Amino acid sequence: MSFEITIPRLGWSMEEGTFAGWMKKDGDAVRRGDALFELEGEKALQEIEALDDGVLRILADAPQPGAVLKVGAVIGYLVADGESLPQVQSGSEVVSHAPATAKTPLTEEAKGVATGASPSVRRLARELSVDLSHIEGTGHRARISEDDVRAASSRRGDHHAHTHTSPLTTDIIATPRARRAAKRAEINLNTLQGTGRNGRIRERDVVHAAKTHAIGSTSSSGHRVVLSGRRKVIAERLAESHRLVVPVTLTSKVDATNLVSLRAQFKTTGESLIPAIHDIIAKLVAGCLKQERRLAGRWDGDAIVLPADDEIHIGLAVDTPEGLIVPVLRNVLNESLLSLAAESSRIIRKARDGRLSGADMQDAVFTITNLGSFGIEAFTPVINLPETAILGLGAIRKQAVVTSDDRIEVRSLMTLSLTFDHRAIDGAPAAKFLQSVVAATENPAARLLMAE
């Protein structure tokens, strides 16, 4: 029995990915776990592994490197030795490897497949009594979308209620790509006159309107930069976080003198692997999250899922040439500090090389971001959905401090900035958690010994 090779969803908000090329050739024998192809997802280039054994059969119209494909698009098959390919759908088009039966009338389901429509679109077509075989798809690779079906229903229905010539109509006929482009460029579709069939607004109409707007609103020396690739994904995720989250940020000064001293002691050992400040704090934070798990919750619909002890995975925000990426340290509570330091060095290097795997970026319950190296003392970190909290580390600076017995000492101080989602967490438990992190950071050696 054949096994479909499809474009996987590599991130919780991923809708499409960029195909980077096959790692196997047509006809190669493949075993479960072998790398089949490379795919650029939300923030990194990843090797996609086979989920079954078989012989790789690459479709005749398989995507070329650089092609942008929807999640779920079929690009090939794994078949048994000697097995022929079935009638398959690549992306949105059907590729038949059997003689056509043109005289056989198509069922409604077959019409949907032949015209490149998903099950939900076919269901909508049945509800609206729309014949899919008469619709020209405007989606990716001419795939029929829900908008296409609704537009066909509108044209067939009450025409005086749905005119396509008025740019102010509330029933906007626009392709999905045009709607996404309009959202990104903040263009009101009501103000556009479509150049597509029956007045449909196309992506090119939106792009033209955006360019016209840019010319009218910027000087001749200005340069308009259209977001794309990873920067576009980062922008969309930040906007989603801004739209959904109710963020509150708490800041607290911490005496990091003992923290700095502990790291200096590691340096005197002569070992090549020295834990970074964020490694030590990640280990300390994991212990605090065990006591206050609400700060380690992840949204799942309208529920918050709290992690088990071996599920306290902490993300590290890493600055790369292509934008911010968050690889994940796994099972931080139960790993030794040196093991965490080795793993963080590995994943940070992979992040900056753009070679993170899907597993390297999944399942974080809390994120740490560090702007101290840029001299920033305090800031407002943005929560990495579906997480509910993030901790920002500021610069460590030597300052004069008045001690409890009124002496003046020079101490190393650092500001911690905790942003939490007020929908899931109240201020009191968040403040209590931050107090715990401050106490642990001021006495790191003792806390680490207790954790062993």
GROMACS .gro file of C-alpha atoms in nm:
model
  452
    1MET     CA    1   0.000   0.000   0.000
    2SER     CA    2   0.139   0.343  -0.096
    3PHE     CA    3   0.223   0.609   0.165
    4GLU     CA    4   0.181   0.980   0.089
    5ILE     CA    5   0.474   1.218   0.135
    6THR     CA    6   0.327   1.552   0.233
    7ILE     CA    7   0.445   1.895   0.348
    8PRO     CA    8   0.434   1.875   0.731
    9ARG     CA    9   0.336   2.145   0.978
   10LEU     CA   10   0.662   2.238   1.150
   11GLY     CA   11   0.521   2.503   1.381
   12TRP     CA   12   0.189   2.565   1.552
   13SER     CA   13   0.107   2.860   1.323
   14MET     CA   14   0.271   2.733   1.003
   15GLU     CA   15   0.047   2.731   0.695
   16GLU     CA   16   0.308   2.696   0.419
   17GLY     CA   17   0.675   2.611   0.375
   18THR     CA   18   0.951   2.657   0.119
   19PHE     CA   19   1.067   2.335  -0.046
   20ALA     CA   20   1.449   2.325  -0.048
   21GLY     CA   21   1.513   2.003  -0.240
   22TRP     CA   22   1.509   1.624  -0.226
   23MET     CA   23   1.775   1.433  -0.034
   24LYS     CA   24   1.684   1.105  -0.206
   25LYS     CA   25   1.634   1.024  -0.573
   26ASP     CA   26   1.332   0.877  -0.746
   27GLY     CA   27   1.348   0.498  -0.711
   28ASP     CA   28   1.571   0.497  -0.401
   29ALA     CA   29   1.491   0.250  -0.124
   30VAL     CA   30   1.390   0.441   0.190
   31ARG     CA   31   1.375   0.328   0.551
   32ARG     CA   32   1.177   0.486   0.831
   33GLY     CA   33   1.378   0.779   0.971
   34ASP     CA   34   1.578   0.848   0.655
   35ALA     CA   35   1.596   1.216   0.553
   36LEU     CA   36   1.373   1.262   0.245
   37PHE     CA   37   1.380   1.632   0.169
   38GLU     CA   38   1.459   1.971   0.319
   39LEU     CA   39   1.190   2.224   0.405
   40GLU     CA   40   1.219   2.579   0.531
   41GLY     CA   41   0.947   2.625   0.788
   42GLU     CA   42   0.869   2.912   1.019
   43LYS     CA   43   1.225   2.992   1.120
   44ALA     CA   44   1.472   2.727   1.005
   45LEU     CA   45   1.569   2.483   0.733
   46GLN     CA   46   1.481   2.132   0.845
   47GLU     CA   47   1.537   1.781   0.720
   48ILE     CA   48   1.207   1.593   0.687
   49GLU     CA   49   1.231   1.224   0.771
   50ALA     CA   50   1.041   0.931   0.622
   51LEU     CA   51   0.761   0.795   0.841
   52ASP     CA   52   0.753   0.456   0.668
   53ASP     CA   53   0.962   0.216   0.459
   54GLY     CA   54   0.932   0.187   0.081
   55VAL     CA   55   1.058   0.296  -0.259
   56LEU     CA   56   1.055   0.672  -0.321
   57ARG     CA   57   0.849   0.783  -0.619
   58ILE     CA   58   0.874   1.154  -0.695
   59LEU     CA   59   0.579   1.293  -0.889
   60ALA     CA   60   0.632   1.423  -1.242
   61ASP     CA   61   0.514   1.770  -1.139
   62ALA     CA   62   0.687   1.764  -0.800
   63PRO     CA   63   0.793   2.106  -0.669
   64GLN     CA   64   1.128   2.257  -0.757
   65PRO     CA   65   1.361   2.403  -0.491
   66GLY     CA   66   1.226   2.739  -0.379
   67ALA     CA   67   0.861   2.651  -0.435
   68VAL     CA   68   0.623   2.764  -0.157
   69LEU     CA   69   0.376   2.487  -0.069
   70LYS     CA   70   0.076   2.463   0.158
   71VAL     CA   71   0.089   2.233   0.458
   72GLY     CA   72  -0.051   1.893   0.353
   73ALA     CA   73   0.046   1.921  -0.015
   74VAL     CA   74   0.139   1.579  -0.159
   75ILE     CA   75   0.481   1.583  -0.330
   76GLY     CA   76   0.560   1.212  -0.361
   77TYR     CA   77   0.491   0.858  -0.248
   78LEU     CA   78   0.657   0.564  -0.077
   79VAL     CA   79   0.545   0.244  -0.247
   80ALA     CA   80   0.625  -0.125  -0.216
   81ASP     CA   81   0.882  -0.271  -0.455
   82GLY     CA   82   0.708  -0.322  -0.789
   83GLU     CA   83   0.394  -0.135  -0.683
   84SER     CA   84   0.257   0.122  -0.930
   85LEU     CA   85   0.163   0.474  -0.833
   86PRO     CA   86  -0.202   0.545  -0.753
   87GLN     CA   87  -0.394   0.844  -0.883
   88VAL     CA   88  -0.252   1.115  -0.664
   89GLN     CA   89  -0.293   1.481  -0.593
   90SER     CA   90   0.026   1.691  -0.593
   91GLY     CA   91  -0.031   2.020  -0.418
   92SER     CA   92  -0.368   2.096  -0.575
   93GLU     CA   93  -0.345   1.917  -0.908
   94VAL     CA   94  -0.424   1.555  -0.983
   95VAL     CA   95  -0.157   1.343  -1.147
   96SER     CA   96  -0.296   1.025  -1.295
   97HIS     CA   97  -0.071   0.731  -1.370
   98ALA     CA   98  -0.349   0.515  -1.509
   99PRO     CA   99  -0.539   0.541  -1.839
  100ALA     CA  100  -0.808   0.807  -1.823
  101THR     CA  101  -1.172   0.706  -1.824
  102ALA     CA  102  -1.312   1.017  -1.984
  103LYS     CA  103  -1.652   0.866  -2.051
  104THR     CA  104  -1.715   0.776  -1.689
  105PRO     CA  105  -1.928   1.046  -1.525
  106LEU     CA  106  -1.763   1.202  -1.221
  107THR     CA  107  -1.925   1.181  -0.881
  108GLU     CA  108  -1.945   1.500  -0.675
  109GLU     CA  109  -1.647   1.378  -0.471
  110ALA     CA  110  -1.448   1.304  -0.784
  111LYS     CA  111  -1.532   1.648  -0.923
  112GLY     CA  112  -1.389   1.802  -0.611
  113VAL     CA  113  -1.066   1.605  -0.639
  114ALA     CA  114  -1.033   1.664  -1.013
  115THR     CA  115  -1.074   2.039  -0.971
  116GLY     CA  116  -0.845   2.061  -0.669
  117ALA     CA  117  -1.080   2.130  -0.379
  118SER     CA  118  -1.037   2.032  -0.016
  119PRO     CA  119  -1.307   1.835   0.173
  120SER     CA  120  -1.427   2.150   0.352
  121VAL     CA  121  -1.459   2.334   0.019
  122ARG     CA  122  -1.648   2.042  -0.135
  123ARG     CA  123  -1.883   2.038   0.165
  124LEU     CA  124  -1.947   2.412   0.128
  125ALA     CA  125  -2.013   2.364  -0.245
  126ARG     CA  126  -2.275   2.099  -0.167
  127GLU     CA  127  -2.442   2.327   0.088
  128LEU     CA  128  -2.459   2.614  -0.163
  129SER     CA  129  -2.546   2.386  -0.460
  130VAL     CA  130  -2.240   2.501  -0.655
  131ASP     CA  131  -2.093   2.285  -0.933
  132LEU     CA  132  -1.717   2.273  -0.872
  133SER     CA  133  -1.642   2.170  -1.229
  134HIS     CA  134  -1.752   2.518  -1.348
  135ILE     CA  135  -1.526   2.712  -1.108
  136GLU     CA  136  -1.181   2.847  -1.188
  137GLY     CA  137  -0.969   2.813  -0.875
  138THR     CA  138  -0.768   3.114  -0.756
  139GLY     CA  139  -0.575   2.942  -0.477
  140HIS     CA  140  -0.226   2.796  -0.484
  141ARG     CA  141  -0.174   2.611  -0.814
  142ALA     CA  142  -0.536   2.689  -0.915
  143ARG     CA  143  -0.682   2.520  -0.607
  144ILE     CA  144  -1.047   2.609  -0.543
  145SER     CA  145  -1.096   2.801  -0.218
  146GLU     CA  146  -1.402   2.878  -0.008
  147ASP     CA  147  -1.397   3.231  -0.149
  148ASP     CA  148  -1.424   3.088  -0.501
  149VAL     CA  149  -1.729   2.882  -0.402
  150ARG     CA  150  -1.899   3.175  -0.227
  151ALA     CA  151  -1.825   3.401  -0.522
  152ALA     CA  152  -1.980   3.146  -0.761
  153SER     CA  153  -2.285   3.124  -0.535
  154SER     CA  154  -2.315   3.504  -0.529
  155ARG     CA  155  -2.294   3.530  -0.907
  156ARG     CA  156  -2.562   3.267  -0.949
  157GLY     CA  157  -2.786   3.413  -0.681
  158ASP     CA  158  -2.932   3.755  -0.618
  159HIS     CA  159  -2.718   3.974  -0.847
  160HIS     CA  160  -2.877   4.301  -0.750
  161ALA     CA  161  -2.768   4.241  -0.387
  162HIS     CA  162  -2.410   4.151  -0.479
  163THR     CA  163  -2.272   4.380  -0.748
  164HIS     CA  164  -1.910   4.333  -0.851
  165THR     CA  165  -1.862   4.677  -1.003
  166SER     CA  166  -1.894   4.884  -0.689
  167PRO     CA  167  -1.572   4.919  -0.490
  168LEU     CA  168  -1.772   4.992  -0.176
  169THR     CA  169  -1.968   4.666  -0.166
  170THR     CA  170  -1.954   4.483   0.163
  171ASP     CA  171  -1.939   4.142  -0.010
  172ILE     CA  172  -1.578   4.166  -0.129
  173ILE     CA  173  -1.473   3.921  -0.399
  174ALA     CA  174  -1.100   3.868  -0.352
  175THR     CA  175  -0.857   3.581  -0.375
  176PRO     CA  176  -0.707   3.442  -0.052
  177ARG     CA  177  -0.363   3.566  -0.158
  178ALA     CA  178  -0.507   3.913  -0.211
  179ARG     CA  179  -0.667   3.909   0.135
  180ARG     CA  180  -0.339   3.809   0.298
  181ALA     CA  181  -0.146   4.074   0.104
  182ALA     CA  182  -0.403   4.339   0.198
  183LYS     CA  183  -0.376   4.244   0.564
  184ARG     CA  184   0.003   4.271   0.556
  185ALA     CA  185  -0.001   4.606   0.371
  186GLU     CA  186  -0.297   4.739   0.573
  187ILE     CA  187  -0.495   4.802   0.253
  188ASN     CA  188  -0.875   4.827   0.272
  189LEU     CA  189  -1.014   4.594   0.006
  190ASN     CA  190  -1.329   4.806  -0.014
  191THR     CA  191  -1.122   5.078  -0.182
  192LEU     CA  192  -0.991   4.856  -0.463
  193GLN     CA  193  -1.133   4.774  -0.805
  194GLY     CA  194  -1.041   4.417  -0.899
  195THR     CA  195  -0.892   4.332  -1.237
  196GLY     CA  196  -0.972   3.962  -1.218
  197ARG     CA  197  -1.263   3.770  -1.353
  198ASN     CA  198  -1.598   3.928  -1.257
  199GLY     CA  199  -1.416   4.207  -1.076
  200ARG     CA  200  -1.229   3.975  -0.841
  201ILE     CA  201  -0.949   4.150  -0.650
  202ARG     CA  202  -0.619   3.975  -0.715
  203GLU     CA  203  -0.287   3.992  -0.532
  204ARG     CA  204  -0.141   4.212  -0.807
  205ASP     CA  205  -0.418   4.467  -0.741
  206VAL     CA  206  -0.320   4.486  -0.376
  207VAL     CA  207   0.052   4.508  -0.454
  208HIS     CA  208  -0.014   4.791  -0.701
  209ALA     CA  209  -0.225   4.975  -0.444
  210ALA     CA  210   0.046   4.929  -0.179
  211LYS     CA  211   0.312   5.070  -0.415
  212THR     CA  212   0.090   5.365  -0.503
  213HIS     CA  213   0.029   5.429  -0.134
  214ALA     CA  214   0.402   5.409  -0.064
  215ILE     CA  215   0.483   5.657  -0.341
  216GLY     CA  216   0.226   5.899  -0.208
  217SER     CA  217   0.330   5.869   0.156
  218THR     CA  218   0.712   5.855   0.137
  219SER     CA  219   0.976   6.084  -0.003
  220SER     CA  220   1.153   6.009  -0.328
  221SER     CA  221   1.461   5.903  -0.132
  222GLY     CA  222   1.268   5.652   0.077
  223HIS     CA  223   1.307   5.276   0.037
  224ARG     CA  224   1.014   5.040   0.088
  225VAL     CA  225   1.109   4.699   0.229
  226VAL     CA  226   0.850   4.424   0.191
  227LEU     CA  227   0.875   4.164   0.465
  228SER     CA  228   0.930   3.811   0.342
  229GLY     CA  229   1.068   3.476   0.452
  230ARG     CA  230   1.154   3.437   0.817
  231ARG     CA  231   1.114   3.808   0.891
  232LYS     CA  232   0.757   3.788   0.765
  233VAL     CA  233   0.686   3.484   0.984
  234ILE     CA  234   0.836   3.656   1.288
  235ALA     CA  235   0.622   3.964   1.222
  236GLU     CA  236   0.307   3.754   1.192
  237ARG     CA  237   0.378   3.566   1.515
  238LEU     CA  238   0.452   3.886   1.707
  239ALA     CA  239   0.130   4.038   1.576
  240GLU     CA  240  -0.059   3.726   1.685
  241SER     CA  241   0.093   3.751   2.032
  242HIS     CA  242   0.000   4.120   2.051
  243ARG     CA  243  -0.358   4.042   1.942
  244LEU     CA  244  -0.420   3.754   2.186
  245VAL     CA  245  -0.203   3.811   2.492
  246VAL     CA  246  -0.273   4.042   2.786
  247PRO     CA  247   0.090   4.108   2.882
  248VAL     CA  248   0.214   4.244   3.213
  249THR     CA  249   0.585   4.297   3.281
  250LEU     CA  250   0.745   4.292   3.626
  251THR     CA  251   1.106   4.397   3.681
  252SER     CA  252   1.338   4.329   3.973
  253LYS     CA  253   1.703   4.404   4.050
  254VAL     CA  254   1.913   4.105   4.147
  255ASP     CA  255   2.256   4.091   4.307
  256ALA     CA  256   2.442   3.878   4.052
  257THR     CA  257   2.777   3.890   4.232
  258ASN     CA  258   2.769   3.522   4.328
  259LEU     CA  259   2.645   3.430   3.979
  260VAL     CA  260   2.943   3.603   3.818
  261SER     CA  261   3.176   3.443   4.074
  262LEU     CA  262   3.040   3.096   4.004
  263ARG     CA  263   3.102   3.132   3.632
  264ALA     CA  264   3.453   3.260   3.704
  265GLN     CA  265   3.518   2.945   3.906
  266PHE     CA  266   3.422   2.732   3.605
  267LYS     CA  267   3.677   2.925   3.399
  268THR     CA  268   3.958   2.840   3.643
  269THR     CA  269   3.905   2.467   3.589
  270GLY     CA  270   4.068   2.486   3.248
  271GLU     CA  271   3.778   2.302   3.084
  272SER     CA  272   3.679   2.409   2.733
  273LEU     CA  273   3.307   2.402   2.818
  274ILE     CA  274   3.208   2.697   3.037
  275PRO     CA  275   2.837   2.740   3.122
  276ALA     CA  276   2.703   3.075   3.001
  277ILE     CA  277   2.500   3.302   3.226
  278HIS     CA  278   2.181   3.196   3.047
  279ASP     CA  279   2.266   2.827   3.105
  280ILE     CA  280   2.296   2.878   3.481
  281ILE     CA  281   1.979   3.087   3.497
  282ALA     CA  282   1.789   2.832   3.284
  283LYS     CA  283   1.875   2.564   3.539
  284LEU     CA  284   1.771   2.788   3.829
  285VAL     CA  285   1.449   2.891   3.654
  286ALA     CA  286   1.353   2.526   3.598
  287GLY     CA  287   1.362   2.469   3.973
  288CYS     CA  288   1.143   2.776   4.030
  289LEU     CA  289   0.897   2.661   3.762
  290LYS     CA  290   0.859   2.329   3.945
  291GLN     CA  291   0.726   2.523   4.242
  292GLU     CA  292   0.511   2.763   4.037
  293ARG     CA  293   0.398   2.565   3.732
  294ARG     CA  294   0.142   2.821   3.620
  295LEU     CA  295   0.431   3.020   3.476
  296ALA     CA  296   0.518   2.713   3.265
  297GLY     CA  297   0.170   2.664   3.123
  298ARG     CA  298   0.097   2.638   2.750
  299TRP     CA  299  -0.231   2.739   2.587
  300ASP     CA  300  -0.430   2.455   2.433
  301GLY     CA  301  -0.752   2.607   2.306
  302ASP     CA  302  -0.918   2.762   2.610
  303ALA     CA  303  -0.718   2.547   2.856
  304ILE     CA  304  -0.371   2.577   3.010
  305VAL     CA  305  -0.157   2.262   3.009
  306LEU     CA  306   0.093   2.239   3.297
  307PRO     CA  307   0.411   2.035   3.240
  308ALA     CA  308   0.537   1.731   3.429
  309ASP     CA  309   0.886   1.740   3.584
  310ASP     CA  310   1.044   1.590   3.272
  311GLU     CA  311   0.856   1.832   3.044
  312ILE     CA  312   1.009   2.156   3.169
  313HIS     CA  313   1.165   2.255   2.836
  314ILE     CA  314   1.307   2.607   2.819
  315GLY     CA  315   1.349   2.811   2.501
  316LEU     CA  316   1.653   3.033   2.444
  317ALA     CA  317   1.595   3.334   2.219
  318VAL     CA  318   1.888   3.349   1.975
  319ASP     CA  319   1.968   3.642   1.749
  320THR     CA  320   2.057   3.527   1.396
  321PRO     CA  321   2.118   3.712   1.068
  322GLU     CA  322   1.764   3.616   0.960
  323GLY     CA  323   1.588   3.714   1.282
  324LEU     CA  324   1.512   3.584   1.629
  325ILE     CA  325   1.488   3.204   1.666
  326VAL     CA  326   1.399   3.008   1.981
  327PRO     CA  327   1.569   2.666   2.007
  328VAL     CA  328   1.476   2.457   2.309
  329LEU     CA  329   1.669   2.306   2.600
  330ARG     CA  330   1.484   1.988   2.693
  331ASN     CA  331   1.415   1.841   3.038
  332VAL     CA  332   1.613   2.119   3.206
  333LEU     CA  333   1.505   2.020   3.556
  334ASN     CA  334   1.668   1.676   3.536
  335GLU     CA  335   1.980   1.758   3.331
  336SER     CA  336   2.314   1.858   3.484
  337LEU     CA  337   2.441   2.211   3.430
  338LEU     CA  338   2.731   2.092   3.215
  339SER     CA  339   2.497   1.884   2.998
  340LEU     CA  340   2.275   2.188   2.951
  341ALA     CA  341   2.576   2.402   2.861
  342ALA     CA  342   2.683   2.152   2.595
  343GLU     CA  343   2.331   2.130   2.453
  344SER     CA  344   2.276   2.507   2.449
  345SER     CA  345   2.607   2.552   2.266
  346ARG     CA  346   2.494   2.295   2.008
  347ILE     CA  347   2.150   2.437   1.941
  348ILE     CA  348   2.268   2.800   1.935
  349ARG     CA  349   2.529   2.706   1.676
  350LYS     CA  350   2.267   2.522   1.469
  351ALA     CA  351   2.029   2.819   1.499
  352ARG     CA  352   2.288   3.061   1.364
  353ASP     CA  353   2.372   2.819   1.083
  354GLY     CA  354   2.000   2.786   0.997
  355ARG     CA  355   2.008   2.408   1.050
  356LEU     CA  356   1.767   2.354   1.339
  357SER     CA  357   1.538   2.052   1.320
  358GLY     CA  358   1.171   2.061   1.411
  359ALA     CA  359   1.243   1.885   1.742
  360ASP     CA  360   1.498   2.157   1.830
  361MET     CA  361   1.222   2.421   1.841
  362GLN     CA  362   0.921   2.237   1.984
  363ASP     CA  363   0.747   2.210   2.322
  364ALA     CA  364   0.910   2.496   2.517
  365VAL     CA  365   0.705   2.591   2.823
  366PHE     CA  366   0.903   2.904   2.909
  367THR     CA  367   1.153   3.126   2.723
  368ILE     CA  368   1.462   3.318   2.833
  369THR     CA  369   1.586   3.613   2.626
  370ASN     CA  370   1.908   3.801   2.696
  371LEU     CA  371   1.982   4.157   2.580
  372GLY     CA  372   2.255   4.213   2.838
  373SER     CA  373   2.530   4.182   2.578
  374PHE     CA  374   2.384   4.492   2.407
  375GLY     CA  375   2.403   4.694   2.729
  376ILE     CA  376   2.023   4.686   2.782
  377GLU     CA  377   1.931   4.685   3.151
  378ALA     CA  378   1.552   4.633   3.139
  379PHE     CA  379   1.301   4.573   2.861
  380THR     CA  380   0.960   4.423   2.785
  381PRO     CA  381   0.997   4.073   2.636
  382VAL     CA  382   0.722   3.948   2.404
  383ILE     CA  383   0.561   3.617   2.499
  384ASN     CA  384   0.627   3.331   2.259
  385LEU     CA  385   0.282   3.177   2.210
  386PRO     CA  386   0.147   2.930   2.314
  387GLU     CA  387   0.364   2.988   2.623
  388THR     CA  388   0.237   3.209   2.904
  389ALA     CA  389   0.557   3.376   3.028
  390ILE     CA  390   0.907   3.489   2.927
  391LEU     CA  391   1.207   3.614   3.127
  392GLY     CA  392   1.437   3.888   3.002
  393LEU     CA  393   1.799   3.917   3.127
  394GLY     CA  394   1.957   4.260   3.140
  395ALA     CA  395   2.319   4.372   3.147
  396ILE     CA  396   2.528   4.294   3.455
  397ARG     CA  397   2.685   4.615   3.586
  398LYS     CA  398   2.902   4.690   3.888
  399GLN     CA  399   2.735   4.941   4.116
  400ALA     CA  400   2.782   5.083   4.464
  401VAL     CA  401   2.530   4.926   4.703
  402VAL     CA  402   2.443   5.011   5.062
  403THR     CA  403   2.445   4.688   5.266
  404SER     CA  404   2.215   4.600   5.555
  405ASP     CA  405   2.475   4.727   5.805
  406ASP     CA  406   2.506   5.060   5.619
  407ARG     CA  407   2.838   4.980   5.449
  408ILE     CA  408   2.896   5.062   5.084
  409GLU     CA  409   3.011   4.775   4.861
  410VAL     CA  410   3.062   4.730   4.491
  411ARG     CA  411   2.829   4.455   4.368
  412SER     CA  412   2.732   4.315   4.028
  413LEU     CA  413   2.366   4.397   3.966
  414MET     CA  414   2.131   4.273   3.695
  415THR     CA  415   1.767   4.349   3.613
  416LEU     CA  416   1.525   4.065   3.542
  417SER     CA  417   1.214   4.144   3.333
  418LEU     CA  418   0.929   3.893   3.358
  419THR     CA  419   0.640   3.925   3.112
  420PHE     CA  420   0.337   3.704   3.182
  421ASP     CA  421  -0.003   3.655   3.020
  422HIS     CA  422  -0.257   3.801   3.262
  423ARG     CA  423  -0.529   3.585   3.106
  424ALA     CA  424  -0.368   3.278   3.264
  425ILE     CA  425  -0.172   3.418   3.559
  426ASP     CA  426  -0.246   3.678   3.824
  427GLY     CA  427   0.009   3.929   3.946
  428ALA     CA  428   0.068   3.768   4.286
  429PRO     CA  429   0.190   3.426   4.164
  430ALA     CA  430   0.396   3.596   3.893
  431ALA     CA  431   0.560   3.822   4.155
  432LYS     CA  432   0.620   3.523   4.381
  433PHE     CA  433   0.788   3.338   4.095
  434LEU     CA  434   1.011   3.636   4.015
  435GLN     CA  435   1.108   3.657   4.384
  436SER     CA  436   1.209   3.291   4.371
  437VAL     CA  437   1.422   3.348   4.061
  438VAL     CA  438   1.592   3.647   4.228
  439ALA     CA  439   1.669   3.443   4.540
  440ALA     CA  440   1.806   3.154   4.334
  441THR     CA  441   2.021   3.386   4.121
  442GLU     CA  442   2.170   3.550   4.429
  443ASN     CA  443   2.271   3.208   4.571
  444PRO     CA  444   2.322   2.993   4.261
  445ALA     CA  445   2.575   2.741   4.398
  446ALA     CA  446   2.348   2.636   4.684
  447ARG     CA  447   2.044   2.603   4.458
  448LEU     CA  448   2.238   2.397   4.203
  449LEU     CA  449   2.366   2.163   4.474
  450MET     CA  450   2.010   2.116   4.600
  451ALA     CA  451   1.898   2.033   4.246
  452GLU     CA  452   2.154   1.751   4.202
   0.00000   0.00000   0.00000
